PDB file of C-alpha atoms in Angstrom:
ATOM      1  CA  MET A   1       2.216   4.093  -8.058  1.00  0.00           C
ATOM      2  CA  ASP A   2       4.105   4.430  -4.383  1.00  0.00           C
ATOM      3  CA  TYR A   3       4.886   0.890  -2.856  1.00  0.00           C
ATOM      4  CA  ARG A   4       6.449   2.338  -0.354  1.00  0.00           C
ATOM      5  CA  LYS A   5       2.530   3.467   1.523  1.00  0.00           C
ATOM      6  CA  LEU A   6      -0.821   1.233   1.274  1.00  0.00           C
ATOM      7  CA  GLU A   7      -4.358   1.945   1.745  1.00  0.00           C
ATOM      8  CA  LEU A   8      -6.672  -0.514   1.864  1.00  0.00           C
ATOM      9  CA  SER A   9      -9.306  -0.975  -0.318  1.00  0.00           C
ATOM     10  CA  PHE A  10     -13.245  -0.500   0.736  1.00  0.00           C
ATOM     11  CA  HIS A  11     -13.364  -5.052   0.417  1.00  0.00           C
ATOM     12  CA  GLU A  12     -10.175  -5.425   2.114  1.00  0.00           C
ATOM     13  CA  LYS A  13     -10.644  -3.405   5.372  1.00  0.00           C
ATOM     14  CA  ALA A  14     -14.310  -5.349   5.547  1.00  0.00           C
ATOM     15  CA  GLY A  15     -12.495  -8.216   5.434  1.00  0.00           C
ATOM     16  CA  PHE A  16     -10.087  -7.601   7.713  1.00  0.00           C
ATOM     17  CA  ARG A  17     -12.758  -6.418   9.894  1.00  0.00           C
ATOM     18  CA  ALA A  18     -14.735  -9.426   9.469  1.00  0.00           C
ATOM     19  CA  ALA A  19     -11.749 -11.290  10.068  1.00  0.00           C
ATOM     20  CA  VAL A  20     -10.797  -9.732  13.812  1.00  0.00           C
ATOM     21  CA  ILE A  21     -14.069  -9.741  14.441  1.00  0.00           C
ATOM     22  CA  SER A  22     -14.805 -13.687  14.323  1.00  0.00           C
ATOM     23  CA  THR A  23     -11.679 -13.737  15.758  1.00  0.00           C
ATOM     24  CA  GLY A  24     -12.442 -11.734  18.681  1.00  0.00           C
ATOM     25  CA  MET A  25     -15.898 -13.786  19.041  1.00  0.00           C
ATOM     26  CA  MET A  26     -14.011 -16.663  19.382  1.00  0.00           C
ATOM     27  CA  ILE A  27     -11.436 -15.302  21.721  1.00  0.00           C
ATOM     28  CA  GLY A  28     -14.525 -14.785  23.527  1.00  0.00           C
ATOM     29  CA  TRP A  29     -16.862 -17.994  23.326  1.00  0.00           C
ATOM     30  CA  ALA A  30     -13.650 -20.023  24.383  1.00  0.00           C
ATOM     31  CA  PHE A  31     -12.448 -17.853  27.741  1.00  0.00           C
ATOM     32  CA  TYR A  32     -15.440 -16.460  29.033  1.00  0.00           C
ATOM     33  CA  ASP A  33     -18.248 -18.030  27.215  1.00  0.00           C
ATOM     34  CA  SER A  34     -19.703 -14.696  26.328  1.00  0.00           C
ATOM     35  CA  VAL A  35     -20.743 -12.429  23.540  1.00  0.00           C
ATOM     36  CA  ILE A  36     -19.877  -8.965  25.219  1.00  0.00           C
ATOM     37  CA  ALA A  37     -16.562 -10.195  26.207  1.00  0.00           C
ATOM     38  CA  GLY A  38     -16.100 -11.723  22.542  1.00  0.00           C
ATOM     39  CA  LEU A  39     -17.120  -8.478  21.195  1.00  0.00           C
ATOM     40  CA  ALA A  40     -14.579  -6.642  23.423  1.00  0.00           C
ATOM     41  CA  ALA A  41     -11.537  -8.479  21.792  1.00  0.00           C
ATOM     42  CA  GLY A  42     -12.400  -8.295  18.475  1.00  0.00           C
ATOM     43  CA  ILE A  43     -12.759  -4.181  19.056  1.00  0.00           C
ATOM     44  CA  ALA A  44      -9.320  -4.587  21.154  1.00  0.00           C
ATOM     45  CA  LEU A  45      -7.912  -6.919  17.861  1.00  0.00           C
ATOM     46  CA  MET A  46      -8.658  -3.598  15.465  1.00  0.00           C
ATOM     47  CA  MET A  47      -5.801  -2.065  16.333  1.00  0.00           C
ATOM     48  CA  THR A  48      -3.986  -5.035  14.180  1.00  0.00           C
ATOM     49  CA  GLU A  49      -4.610  -3.216  11.165  1.00  0.00           C
ATOM     50  CA  ASN A  50      -1.411  -1.710  10.785  1.00  0.00           C
ATOM     51  CA  MET A  51       0.336  -4.846  11.699  1.00  0.00           C
ATOM     52  CA  TYR A  52      -2.195  -6.262   8.664  1.00  0.00           C
ATOM     53  CA  LYS A  53      -0.866  -3.345   6.170  1.00  0.00           C
ATOM     54  CA  LYS A  54       2.961  -3.914   7.286  1.00  0.00           C
ATOM     55  CA  GLY A  55       2.561  -7.212   6.257  1.00  0.00           C
ATOM     56  CA  MET A  56       0.940  -6.717   2.997  1.00  0.00           C
ATOM     57  CA  LEU A  57       3.425  -4.103   2.056  1.00  0.00           C
ATOM     58  CA  GLU A  58       6.399  -6.851   3.192  1.00  0.00           C
ATOM     59  CA  LYS A  59       4.276  -9.624   0.500  1.00  0.00           C
ATOM     60  CA  ARG A  60       4.090  -6.594  -2.010  1.00  0.00           C
ATOM     61  CA  LYS A  61       7.729  -5.418  -2.036  1.00  0.00           C
ATOM     62  CA  ARG A  62       8.925  -9.520  -2.281  1.00  0.00           C
ATOM     63  CA  ARG A  63       6.794  -9.937  -5.018  1.00  0.00           C
ATOM     64  CA  LEU A  64       8.070  -6.337  -6.316  1.00  0.00           C
ATOM     65  CA  LEU A  65      11.532  -7.637  -5.866  1.00  0.00           C
ATOM     66  CA  SER A  66      11.075 -10.868  -8.217  1.00  0.00           C
ATOM     67  CA  GLN A  67       9.762  -8.910 -10.926  1.00  0.00           C
ATOM     68  CA  PHE A  68      12.857  -6.123 -10.775  1.00  0.00           C
ATOM     69  CA  LYS A  69      15.050  -9.062 -10.591  1.00  0.00           C
ATOM     70  CA  ASP A  70      14.087 -10.902 -13.980  1.00  0.00           C
ATOM     71  CA  LEU A  71      13.910  -6.993 -15.376  1.00  0.00           C
ATOM     72  CA  LEU A  72      17.248  -6.398 -14.670  1.00  0.00           C
ATOM     73  CA  TYR A  73      18.138  -9.508 -16.537  1.00  0.00           C
ATOM     74  CA  SER A  74      16.656  -8.379 -19.600  1.00  0.00           C
ATOM     75  CA  ILE A  75      18.196  -4.506 -19.343  1.00  0.00           C
ATOM     76  CA  SER A  76      22.172  -6.214 -19.086  1.00  0.00           C
ATOM     77  CA  SER A  77      21.127  -8.642 -22.275  1.00  0.00           C
ATOM     78  CA  PHE A  78      19.554  -5.193 -24.190  1.00  0.00           C
ATOM     79  CA  VAL A  79      22.665  -2.821 -23.089  1.00  0.00           C
ATOM     80  CA  SER A  80      24.929  -5.645 -24.339  1.00  0.00           C
ATOM     81  CA  THR A  81      24.031  -4.830 -27.884  1.00  0.00           C
ATOM     82  CA  GLY A  82      24.194  -1.399 -27.359  1.00  0.00           C
ATOM     83  CA  ARG A  83      21.170  -0.396 -26.508  1.00  0.00           C
ATOM     84  CA  SER A  84      20.974   2.752 -24.995  1.00  0.00           C
ATOM     85  CA  LEU A  85      18.665   2.215 -21.215  1.00  0.00           C
ATOM     86  CA  GLY A  86      15.493   3.020 -22.616  1.00  0.00           C
ATOM     87  CA  GLN A  87      15.624   1.313 -25.529  1.00  0.00           C
ATOM     88  CA  ALA A  88      16.168  -1.631 -23.403  1.00  0.00           C
ATOM     89  CA  LEU A  89      12.855  -0.817 -21.071  1.00  0.00           C
ATOM     90  CA  GLU A  90      11.014  -0.526 -24.462  1.00  0.00           C
ATOM     91  CA  GLU A  91      11.623  -3.554 -25.654  1.00  0.00           C
ATOM     92  CA  SER A  92      11.821  -5.173 -22.321  1.00  0.00           C
ATOM     93  CA  ILE A  93       8.121  -4.645 -22.638  1.00  0.00           C
ATOM     94  CA  ASP A  94       7.276  -7.494 -25.623  1.00  0.00           C
ATOM     95  CA  PHE A  95      10.548  -9.663 -23.958  1.00  0.00           C
ATOM     96  CA  TRP A  96       8.209 -10.437 -20.349  1.00  0.00           C
ATOM     97  CA  ARG A  97       5.180  -9.880 -21.877  1.00  0.00           C
ATOM     98  CA  GLY A  98       4.407 -13.544 -22.171  1.00  0.00           C
ATOM     99  CA  THR A  99       6.073 -14.117 -18.852  1.00  0.00           C
ATOM    100  CA  TYR A 100       3.882 -11.204 -16.950  1.00  0.00           C
ATOM    101  CA  ASP A 101       0.233  -9.819 -17.506  1.00  0.00           C
ATOM    102  CA  ASP A 102      -0.527  -6.402 -18.189  1.00  0.00           C
ATOM    103  CA  GLN A 103      -1.513  -5.452 -14.722  1.00  0.00           C
ATOM    104  CA  ASP A 104       1.719  -6.682 -13.254  1.00  0.00           C
ATOM    105  CA  TYR A 105       3.785  -4.519 -11.471  1.00  0.00           C
ATOM    106  CA  ILE A 106       6.700  -5.150 -13.935  1.00  0.00           C
ATOM    107  CA  MET A 107       5.068  -4.167 -17.007  1.00  0.00           C
ATOM    108  CA  ARG A 108       3.064  -1.409 -16.139  1.00  0.00           C
ATOM    109  CA  GLU A 109       6.067   0.378 -14.775  1.00  0.00           C
ATOM    110  CA  LEU A 110       7.987  -0.293 -17.961  1.00  0.00           C
ATOM    111  CA  LYS A 111       4.897   0.824 -19.700  1.00  0.00           C
ATOM    112  CA  GLN A 112       4.624   4.026 -17.352  1.00  0.00           C
ATOM    113  CA  MET A 113       8.503   4.312 -17.939  1.00  0.00           C
ATOM    114  CA  THR A 114       8.503   4.371 -22.033  1.00  0.00           C
ATOM    115  CA  LYS A 115       5.857   7.223 -21.982  1.00  0.00           C
ATOM    116  CA  ASN A 116       7.907   8.958 -19.980  1.00  0.00           C
ATOM    117  CA  ILE A 117      10.936   9.249 -22.406  1.00  0.00           C
ATOM    118  CA  LYS A 118       8.502   9.302 -25.627  1.00  0.00           C
ATOM    119  CA  GLU A 119       6.033  12.201 -24.770  1.00  0.00           C
ATOM    120  CA  SER A 120       7.689  13.814 -22.014  1.00  0.00           C
ATOM    121  CA  ASN A 121      11.084  13.915 -23.242  1.00  0.00           C
ATOM    122  CA  MET A 122      12.225  12.567 -19.599  1.00  0.00           C
ATOM    123  CA  PRO A 123      15.710  11.497 -19.293  1.00  0.00           C
ATOM    124  CA  ASP A 124      15.523   7.856 -19.157  1.00  0.00           C
ATOM    125  CA  VAL A 125      17.906   7.563 -16.497  1.00  0.00           C
ATOM    126  CA  ASP A 126      15.597   9.812 -14.933  1.00  0.00           C
ATOM    127  CA  SER A 127      12.373   8.070 -15.624  1.00  0.00           C
ATOM    128  CA  PHE A 128      14.026   4.854 -14.506  1.00  0.00           C
ATOM    129  CA  ASP A 129      14.974   6.994 -10.764  1.00  0.00           C
ATOM    130  CA  ASP A 130      11.556   7.457 -10.334  1.00  0.00           C
ATOM    131  CA  PHE A 131      10.846   4.127 -10.533  1.00  0.00           C
ATOM    132  CA  ALA A 132      13.658   3.379  -8.009  1.00  0.00           C
ATOM    133  CA  LYS A 133      12.160   5.757  -6.020  1.00  0.00           C
ATOM    134  CA  ARG A 134       8.999   5.166  -5.380  1.00  0.00           C
ATOM    135  CA  SER A 135       9.306   1.537  -5.027  1.00  0.00           C
ATOM    136  CA  GLY A 136      11.551   1.445  -2.247  1.00  0.00           C
ATOM    137  CA  LEU A 137      13.983  -0.719  -3.473  1.00  0.00           C
ATOM    138  CA  GLU A 138      17.617  -0.276  -2.265  1.00  0.00           C
ATOM    139  CA  ASP A 139      18.439  -2.201  -5.213  1.00  0.00           C
ATOM    140  CA  ALA A 140      16.840  -1.014  -7.701  1.00  0.00           C
ATOM    141  CA  GLU A 141      18.609   2.956  -6.936  1.00  0.00           C
ATOM    142  CA  ASP A 142      22.091   0.724  -6.460  1.00  0.00           C
ATOM    143  CA  PHE A 143      21.256  -0.129 -10.388  1.00  0.00           C
ATOM    144  CA  VAL A 144      20.763   3.885 -10.626  1.00  0.00           C
ATOM    145  CA  MET A 145      23.334   4.908  -9.518  1.00  0.00           C
ATOM    146  CA  VAL A 146      25.571   3.108 -11.786  1.00  0.00           C
ATOM    147  CA  CYS A 147      23.448   4.524 -13.954  1.00  0.00           C
ATOM    148  CA  LYS A 148      23.905   8.630 -13.264  1.00  0.00           C
ATOM    149  CA  THR A 149      27.774   7.603 -12.873  1.00  0.00           C
ATOM    150  CA  CYS A 150      28.158   6.281 -16.141  1.00  0.00           C
ATOM    151  CA  LYS A 151      26.443   8.875 -17.661  1.00  0.00           C
ATOM    152  CA  ALA A 152      28.583  11.236 -15.807  1.00  0.00           C
ATOM    153  CA  THR A 153      32.066   9.432 -16.343  1.00  0.00           C
ATOM    154  CA  GLY A 154      31.464   8.773 -19.733  1.00  0.00           C
ATOM    155  CA  ALA A 155      32.654   4.725 -18.447  1.00  0.00           C
ATOM    156  CA  ASP A 156      31.270   1.680 -20.522  1.00  0.00           C
ATOM    157  CA  PHE A 157      27.563   1.406 -19.632  1.00  0.00           C
ATOM    158  CA  SER A 158      26.889  -1.922 -20.963  1.00  0.00           C
ATOM    159  CA  LYS A 159      29.669  -3.773 -19.094  1.00  0.00           C
ATOM    160  CA  ALA A 160      28.945  -1.787 -16.099  1.00  0.00           C
ATOM    161  CA  ALA A 161      25.115  -2.592 -16.044  1.00  0.00           C
ATOM    162  CA  GLU A 162      25.558  -5.923 -17.038  1.00  0.00           C
ATOM    163  CA  ARG A 163      28.045  -6.620 -13.791  1.00  0.00           C
ATOM    164  CA  SER A 164      25.835  -4.637 -11.306  1.00  0.00           C
ATOM    165  CA  ALA A 165      23.295  -6.598 -12.544  1.00  0.00           C
ATOM    166  CA  GLY A 166      24.644  -9.713 -12.517  1.00  0.00           C
ATOM    167  CA  ILE A 167      25.282  -8.674  -8.490  1.00  0.00           C
ATOM    168  CA  ILE A 168      22.388  -7.203  -7.310  1.00  0.00           C
ATOM    169  CA  GLU A 169      20.686 -10.548  -8.756  1.00  0.00           C
ATOM    170  CA  ASP A 170      22.808 -12.815  -6.436  1.00  0.00           C
ATOM    171  CA  LYS A 171      22.119 -10.225  -4.100  1.00  0.00           C
ATOM    172  CA  ILE A 172      18.208 -10.437  -4.511  1.00  0.00           C
ATOM    173  CA  ASP A 173      18.748 -14.440  -4.452  1.00  0.00           C
ATOM    174  CA  ILE A 174      20.174 -14.563  -1.232  1.00  0.00           C
ATOM    175  CA  GLU A 175      17.390 -11.886   0.649  1.00  0.00           C
ATOM    176  CA  ARG A 176      14.781 -14.000  -1.329  1.00  0.00           C
ATOM    177  CA  GLU A 177      15.944 -17.527   0.524  1.00  0.00           C
ATOM    178  CA  LEU A 178      16.228 -15.546   3.959  1.00  0.00           C
ATOM    179  CA  SER A 179      12.863 -14.324   3.467  1.00  0.00           C
ATOM    180  CA  SER A 180      11.626 -18.105   2.024  1.00  0.00           C
ATOM    181  CA  ILE A 181      13.089 -19.076   5.892  1.00  0.00           C
ATOM    182  CA  MET A 182      11.832 -16.003   7.428  1.00  0.00           C
ATOM    183  CA  VAL A 183       7.744 -16.801   6.506  1.00  0.00           C
ATOM    184  CA  GLN A 184       8.831 -20.542   7.249  1.00  0.00           C
ATOM    185  CA  LYS A 185       9.936 -19.511  10.814  1.00  0.00           C
ATOM    186  CA  ARG A 186       7.083 -16.957  11.171  1.00  0.00           C
ATOM    187  CA  PHE A 187       4.204 -19.391  10.328  1.00  0.00           C
ATOM    188  CA  GLU A 188       6.354 -22.124  12.532  1.00  0.00           C
ATOM    189  CA  GLY A 189       5.571 -19.824  14.968  1.00  0.00           C
ATOM    190  CA  ARG A 190       2.147 -18.741  14.630  1.00  0.00           C
ATOM    191  CA  VAL A 191       0.987 -22.381  15.118  1.00  0.00           C
ATOM    192  CA  ILE A 192       3.024 -23.083  18.812  1.00  0.00           C
ATOM    193  CA  ALA A 193       2.143 -20.104  19.679  1.00  0.00           C
ATOM    194  CA  SER A 194      -1.045 -20.003  18.536  1.00  0.00           C
ATOM    195  CA  SER A 195      -1.585 -24.111  19.716  1.00  0.00           C
ATOM    196  CA  PRO A 196      -2.932 -23.257  23.228  1.00  0.00           C
ATOM    197  CA  PHE A 197      -6.153 -21.600  21.667  1.00  0.00           C
ATOM    198  CA  GLY A 198      -6.244 -24.852  19.590  1.00  0.00           C
ATOM    199  CA  LEU A 199      -6.467 -26.806  22.460  1.00  0.00           C
ATOM    200  CA  ILE A 200      -9.094 -24.898  24.747  1.00  0.00           C
ATOM    201  CA  LEU A 201     -11.536 -24.721  21.590  1.00  0.00           C
ATOM    202  CA  MET A 202     -11.670 -28.736  21.047  1.00  0.00           C
ATOM    203  CA  ILE A 203     -11.863 -29.233  24.879  1.00  0.00           C
ATOM    204  CA  LYS A 204     -14.569 -26.649  24.696  1.00  0.00           C
ATOM    205  CA  ILE A 205     -16.667 -28.511  21.416  1.00  0.00           C
ATOM    206  CA  LEU A 206     -15.792 -31.895  22.828  1.00  0.00           C
ATOM    207  CA  SER A 207     -16.318 -31.491  26.706  1.00  0.00           C
ATOM    208  CA  PRO A 208     -18.294 -27.784  28.000  1.00  0.00           C
ATOM    209  CA  ASP A 209     -18.813 -29.140  30.962  1.00  0.00           C
ATOM    210  CA  TYR A 210     -14.973 -29.512  32.082  1.00  0.00           C
ATOM    211  CA  MET A 211     -14.642 -25.998  31.406  1.00  0.00           C
ATOM    212  CA  ALA A 212     -17.940 -24.546  33.124  1.00  0.00           C
ATOM    213  CA  PRO A 213     -15.466 -23.787  35.986  1.00  0.00           C
ATOM    214  CA  LEU A 214     -13.612 -20.852  34.268  1.00  0.00           C
ATOM    215  CA  TYR A 215     -16.806 -19.116  33.223  1.00  0.00           C
ATOM    216  CA  GLU A 216     -18.440 -19.557  36.870  1.00  0.00           C
ATOM    217  CA  THR A 217     -16.206 -18.432  38.997  1.00  0.00           C
ATOM    218  CA  THR A 218     -13.710 -15.669  39.607  1.00  0.00           C
ATOM    219  CA  LEU A 219     -10.968 -17.297  40.078  1.00  0.00           C
ATOM    220  CA  GLY A 220     -11.912 -18.969  37.157  1.00  0.00           C
ATOM    221  CA  ARG A 221     -11.949 -16.392  34.812  1.00  0.00           C
ATOM    222  CA  ALA A 222      -8.996 -14.516  36.309  1.00  0.00           C
ATOM    223  CA  VAL A 223      -7.191 -17.811  34.833  1.00  0.00           C
ATOM    224  CA  SER A 224      -8.879 -17.230  31.683  1.00  0.00           C
ATOM    225  CA  THR A 225      -7.522 -13.369  31.329  1.00  0.00           C
ATOM    226  CA  ILE A 226      -4.081 -14.229  32.141  1.00  0.00           C
ATOM    227  CA  SER A 227      -4.044 -17.334  30.034  1.00  0.00           C
ATOM    228  CA  LEU A 228      -4.987 -14.934  27.026  1.00  0.00           C
ATOM    229  CA  VAL A 229      -2.295 -12.077  28.517  1.00  0.00           C
ATOM    230  CA  LEU A 230       0.422 -14.814  28.196  1.00  0.00           C
ATOM    231  CA  MET A 231      -0.448 -16.174  24.775  1.00  0.00           C
ATOM    232  CA  ALA A 232      -0.960 -12.917  23.322  1.00  0.00           C
ATOM    233  CA  ALA A 233       1.857 -12.261  25.326  1.00  0.00           C
ATOM    234  CA  GLY A 234       4.482 -14.662  23.790  1.00  0.00           C
ATOM    235  CA  LEU A 235       2.953 -14.072  20.379  1.00  0.00           C
ATOM    236  CA  THR A 236       4.063 -10.535  20.133  1.00  0.00           C
ATOM    237  CA  VAL A 237       7.702 -11.385  21.276  1.00  0.00           C
ATOM    238  CA  MET A 238       8.322 -14.605  18.641  1.00  0.00           C
ATOM    239  CA  GLU A 239       6.846 -11.978  16.242  1.00  0.00           C
ATOM    240  CA  ARG A 240       9.683  -9.763  17.403  1.00  0.00           C
ATOM    241  CA  VAL A 241      12.186 -12.009  17.259  1.00  0.00           C
ATOM    242  CA  ILE A 242      11.849 -12.995  13.992  1.00  0.00           C
ATOM    243  CA  GLN A 243      11.494  -9.429  12.897  1.00  0.00           C
ATOM    244  CA  ILE A 244      14.813  -9.572  11.146  1.00  0.00           C
ATOM    245  CA  GLU A 245      15.723  -7.084   8.969  1.00  0.00           C
ATOM    246  CA  ILE A 246      17.337  -8.064   5.682  1.00  0.00           C
TER     247      ILE A 246
END
């Protein structure tokens, strides 16, 4: 499994399209009181599918990174007792079995790496390197580099693994805290950016006659269009401002 890529399943695509069409219909009803405008807005929102996939990838990466941190803990623990990397990977399966399900990313990868080592006679470092490349995790690639360096120079792998694992774990903790802050700020920004839309919906429902001039005159439709464009622009700017690479 290549964690750097994502192909939406049929159900995921259907759910996404149903959501954007529904949102588009609400926009068309609130701003133009028109089904045609709603369908047009829904079709336009279809173009945000790549943004949706990017968000799903980020969510999967955060989950994988959290599980990888736990894996580093077990690897450093087993290696410190004299186990090789391959043995540490194999014993980590039983170590984390009560914490993770067999379908969790790290459990599937541990089983695959162990299978590659035992059945395909793949070197343990190469098997871990394959996972690191597919994961897209910079921290995993850094750990592989430590393993390769120790193997090439004959350095004490147990001490190097323990020290590097500690450094990487601290880095992951910091990244997780920053990511949590970013998620919170993104949510707050989306609420603020979409609040005018919620206000318009409320007025439309509670006092439809008050909104009638927006739908019945050319000036009203122009005001609705300008308002919608400004809301979309504000949301886009907000997303870009808080899109900071950690």
